[in-house]
Amino acid sequence: LDINSFLPDELPRLSGLFSLQTFQSHLVTIDYSESRLIIEQPASFRDRTRNMSEIPLKVTSEKNGEAVSMFTQVSDTPEPFWFYMDSGNLRGVLLAPHTGEQLELKDNGKLTLQIAGRNYDRTGEVMEMIYDGVLDVDFFEAYEISIDLQSSRAWVKPNFLE
């Protein structure tokens, strides 16, 4: 199977692919803007996350333990929205119809999500889906993310401060 056949031609060719399942028993930091994936030791993880903001995290997997997925809560609303964190999503933020309505998606697609107490201004697109929404590759570029999948905990730090 050639993974490159699924990607747009303008993207660089990939030599391989990691899934979250690979890191279920590791502490990891993803610094997408610097093209770094860091396998942490407990002490380095504690040091790194000390100056980061913890975000709500749900980790799910199929019955057989494959297809591990992460969801984080976005926006400060009475009814929380859980967005799938998808670094392979190149389409922009995707919203279920009920989410787009409640978050007041503008006609031009503009919306503001709250992540770790900070505004995350994006454009979004409404489509039918089983999730409240899906974050995109830009989220991974905007934030350095440290993840402890075993404890279902994650921390973020903005890569680009306003």
CSV table of C-alpha atoms in Angstrom, one decimal:
chain,number,residue,atom,x,y,z
A,1,LEU,CA,0.0,0.0,0.0
A,2,ASP,CA,1.5,3.3,-1.1
A,3,ILE,CA,0.3,5.9,1.5
A,4,ASN,CA,1.4,8.7,-0.9
A,5,SER,CA,-1.3,7.7,-3.3
A,6,PHE,CA,-3.9,9.0,-0.8
A,7,LEU,CA,-2.2,12.4,-0.4
A,8,PRO,CA,-2.4,15.6,-2.5
A,9,ASP,CA,0.4,15.9,-5.0
A,10,GLU,CA,1.7,19.2,-3.5
A,11,LEU,CA,2.6,17.5,-0.2
A,12,PRO,CA,6.1,16.0,0.3
A,13,ARG,CA,6.3,12.3,-0.1
A,14,LEU,CA,6.1,10.2,3.1
A,15,SER,CA,8.5,7.4,4.0
A,16,GLY,CA,6.3,5.9,6.7
A,17,LEU,CA,3.5,6.5,9.2
A,18,PHE,CA,3.1,6.3,12.9
A,19,SER,CA,-0.3,6.0,14.7
A,20,LEU,CA,-1.1,6.8,18.3
A,21,GLN,CA,-1.2,3.1,19.0
A,22,THR,CA,2.5,3.1,18.6
A,23,PHE,CA,2.9,5.5,21.6
A,24,GLN,CA,0.3,4.1,24.0
A,25,SER,CA,2.9,3.2,26.6
A,26,HIS,CA,5.1,6.2,26.1
A,27,LEU,CA,5.1,9.9,27.1
A,28,VAL,CA,5.3,11.9,23.8
A,29,THR,CA,5.5,15.5,22.7
A,30,ILE,CA,4.5,16.5,19.2
A,31,ASP,CA,6.1,19.7,18.0
A,32,TYR,CA,4.7,19.7,14.4
A,33,SER,CA,6.0,23.2,13.6
A,34,GLU,CA,9.5,22.0,14.2
A,35,SER,CA,9.0,18.5,12.7
A,36,ARG,CA,9.8,16.9,16.0
A,37,LEU,CA,8.3,13.9,17.8
A,38,ILE,CA,9.9,13.5,21.2
A,39,ILE,CA,9.7,10.3,23.3
A,40,GLU,CA,10.0,11.6,26.8
A,41,GLN,CA,11.3,10.2,30.1
A,42,PRO,CA,9.1,10.9,33.1
A,43,ALA,CA,11.4,13.6,34.4
A,44,SER,CA,11.7,15.4,31.0
A,45,PHE,CA,7.9,15.1,30.6
A,46,ARG,CA,7.3,16.7,34.0
A,47,ASP,CA,9.8,19.5,33.1
A,48,ARG,CA,8.2,20.1,29.7
A,49,THR,CA,4.6,20.2,30.9
A,50,ARG,CA,5.3,22.4,33.9
A,51,ASN,CA,4.9,25.5,31.7
A,52,MET,CA,2.1,24.2,29.5
A,53,SER,CA,-1.7,24.2,29.9
A,54,GLU,CA,-3.5,21.0,30.5
A,55,ILE,CA,-6.4,20.3,28.1
A,56,PRO,CA,-9.3,17.9,28.6
A,57,LEU,CA,-8.6,14.6,26.8
A,58,LYS,CA,-10.5,11.5,26.0
A,59,VAL,CA,-8.6,8.6,24.5
A,60,THR,CA,-10.6,5.9,22.6
A,61,SER,CA,-9.7,2.7,20.9
A,62,GLU,CA,-11.3,-0.2,19.1
A,63,LYS,CA,-12.0,-3.4,21.0
A,64,ASN,CA,-8.9,-5.0,19.6
A,65,GLY,CA,-6.7,-2.0,20.8
A,66,GLU,CA,-6.2,-0.7,17.3
A,67,ALA,CA,-7.2,2.7,16.0
A,68,VAL,CA,-6.4,4.8,19.1
A,69,SER,CA,-8.0,8.3,18.8
A,70,MET,CA,-7.8,11.5,20.9
A,71,PHE,CA,-10.5,14.0,21.5
A,72,THR,CA,-10.3,17.4,23.3
A,73,GLN,CA,-12.9,19.7,24.6
A,74,VAL,CA,-13.2,23.0,22.8
A,75,SER,CA,-15.1,26.1,23.7
A,76,ASP,CA,-16.4,27.3,27.0
A,77,THR,CA,-20.1,26.3,26.5
A,78,PRO,CA,-22.6,24.7,29.0
A,79,GLU,CA,-22.6,21.6,26.9
A,80,PRO,CA,-19.0,20.6,26.1
A,81,PHE,CA,-18.0,19.8,22.5
A,82,TRP,CA,-15.4,17.1,22.0
A,83,PHE,CA,-13.3,17.4,18.8
A,84,TYR,CA,-11.3,14.6,17.2
A,85,MET,CA,-7.7,15.6,17.0
A,86,ASP,CA,-6.7,14.7,13.4
A,87,SER,CA,-3.2,15.7,12.2
A,88,GLY,CA,-4.1,14.2,8.8
A,89,ASN,CA,-7.1,16.5,8.3
A,90,LEU,CA,-6.1,19.0,5.6
A,91,ARG,CA,-9.6,20.5,5.1
A,92,GLY,CA,-9.7,22.8,8.0
A,93,VAL,CA,-11.8,22.5,11.2
A,94,LEU,CA,-14.9,20.4,10.5
A,95,LEU,CA,-18.1,20.8,12.5
A,96,ALA,CA,-21.2,18.7,12.9
A,97,PRO,CA,-24.4,20.7,12.1
A,98,HIS,CA,-25.4,21.0,15.8
A,99,THR,CA,-21.9,22.2,16.7
A,100,GLY,CA,-21.8,24.8,13.9
A,101,GLU,CA,-25.2,26.1,15.0
A,102,GLN,CA,-24.3,26.3,18.7
A,103,LEU,CA,-20.9,27.9,18.1
A,104,GLU,CA,-22.5,30.4,15.7
A,105,LEU,CA,-20.4,29.6,12.7
A,106,LYS,CA,-20.3,32.8,10.5
A,107,ASP,CA,-21.4,32.8,6.9
A,108,ASN,CA,-17.8,33.2,5.9
A,109,GLY,CA,-16.9,30.1,7.9
A,110,LYS,CA,-15.1,32.0,10.7
A,111,LEU,CA,-15.4,30.7,14.2
A,112,THR,CA,-13.5,31.1,17.5
A,113,LEU,CA,-12.8,28.0,19.6
A,114,GLN,CA,-11.5,28.1,23.2
A,115,ILE,CA,-8.6,25.8,23.8
A,116,ALA,CA,-6.6,25.9,27.0
A,117,GLY,CA,-8.3,29.2,27.9
A,118,ARG,CA,-7.1,30.9,24.7
A,119,ASN,CA,-9.0,31.9,21.6
A,120,TYR,CA,-8.2,29.8,18.5
A,121,ASP,CA,-9.6,31.6,15.5
A,122,ARG,CA,-10.2,29.3,12.5
A,123,THR,CA,-12.4,28.8,9.5
A,124,GLY,CA,-14.7,25.9,9.7
A,125,GLU,CA,-16.9,23.8,7.5
A,126,VAL,CA,-20.2,22.1,8.5
A,127,MET,CA,-20.6,18.5,7.4
A,128,GLU,CA,-22.5,15.4,8.7
A,129,MET,CA,-20.4,13.4,11.1
A,130,ILE,CA,-20.5,11.3,14.2
A,131,TYR,CA,-18.3,13.7,16.1
A,132,ASP,CA,-19.0,17.2,17.4
A,133,GLY,CA,-16.1,18.3,15.3
A,134,VAL,CA,-12.6,17.6,14.0
A,135,LEU,CA,-9.5,19.7,14.5
A,136,ASP,CA,-7.0,19.9,11.6
A,137,VAL,CA,-3.3,19.9,10.9
A,138,ASP,CA,-3.2,23.7,11.7
A,139,PHE,CA,-4.0,22.9,15.3
A,140,PHE,CA,-0.9,20.7,15.5
A,141,GLU,CA,1.2,23.5,13.9
A,142,ALA,CA,-0.3,26.1,16.3
A,143,TYR,CA,0.4,24.1,19.5
A,144,GLU,CA,3.2,21.9,20.9
A,145,ILE,CA,1.3,19.0,22.4
A,146,SER,CA,2.5,16.7,25.2
A,147,ILE,CA,0.5,13.5,25.6
A,148,ASP,CA,0.3,10.7,28.3
A,149,LEU,CA,-2.1,8.3,26.6
A,150,GLN,CA,-2.1,5.8,29.5
A,151,SER,CA,-3.4,8.5,31.8
A,152,SER,CA,-5.6,10.2,29.2
A,153,ARG,CA,-3.9,13.6,29.8
A,154,ALA,CA,-2.5,16.2,27.5
A,155,TRP,CA,-0.9,19.6,27.7
A,156,VAL,CA,-0.5,22.3,25.1
A,157,LYS,CA,1.7,25.4,24.6
A,158,PRO,CA,1.0,27.8,21.7
A,159,ASN,CA,3.9,27.8,19.2
A,160,PHE,CA,3.0,31.3,18.0
A,161,LEU,CA,2.0,33.8,20.6
A,162,GLU,CA,-0.2,36.8,19.5
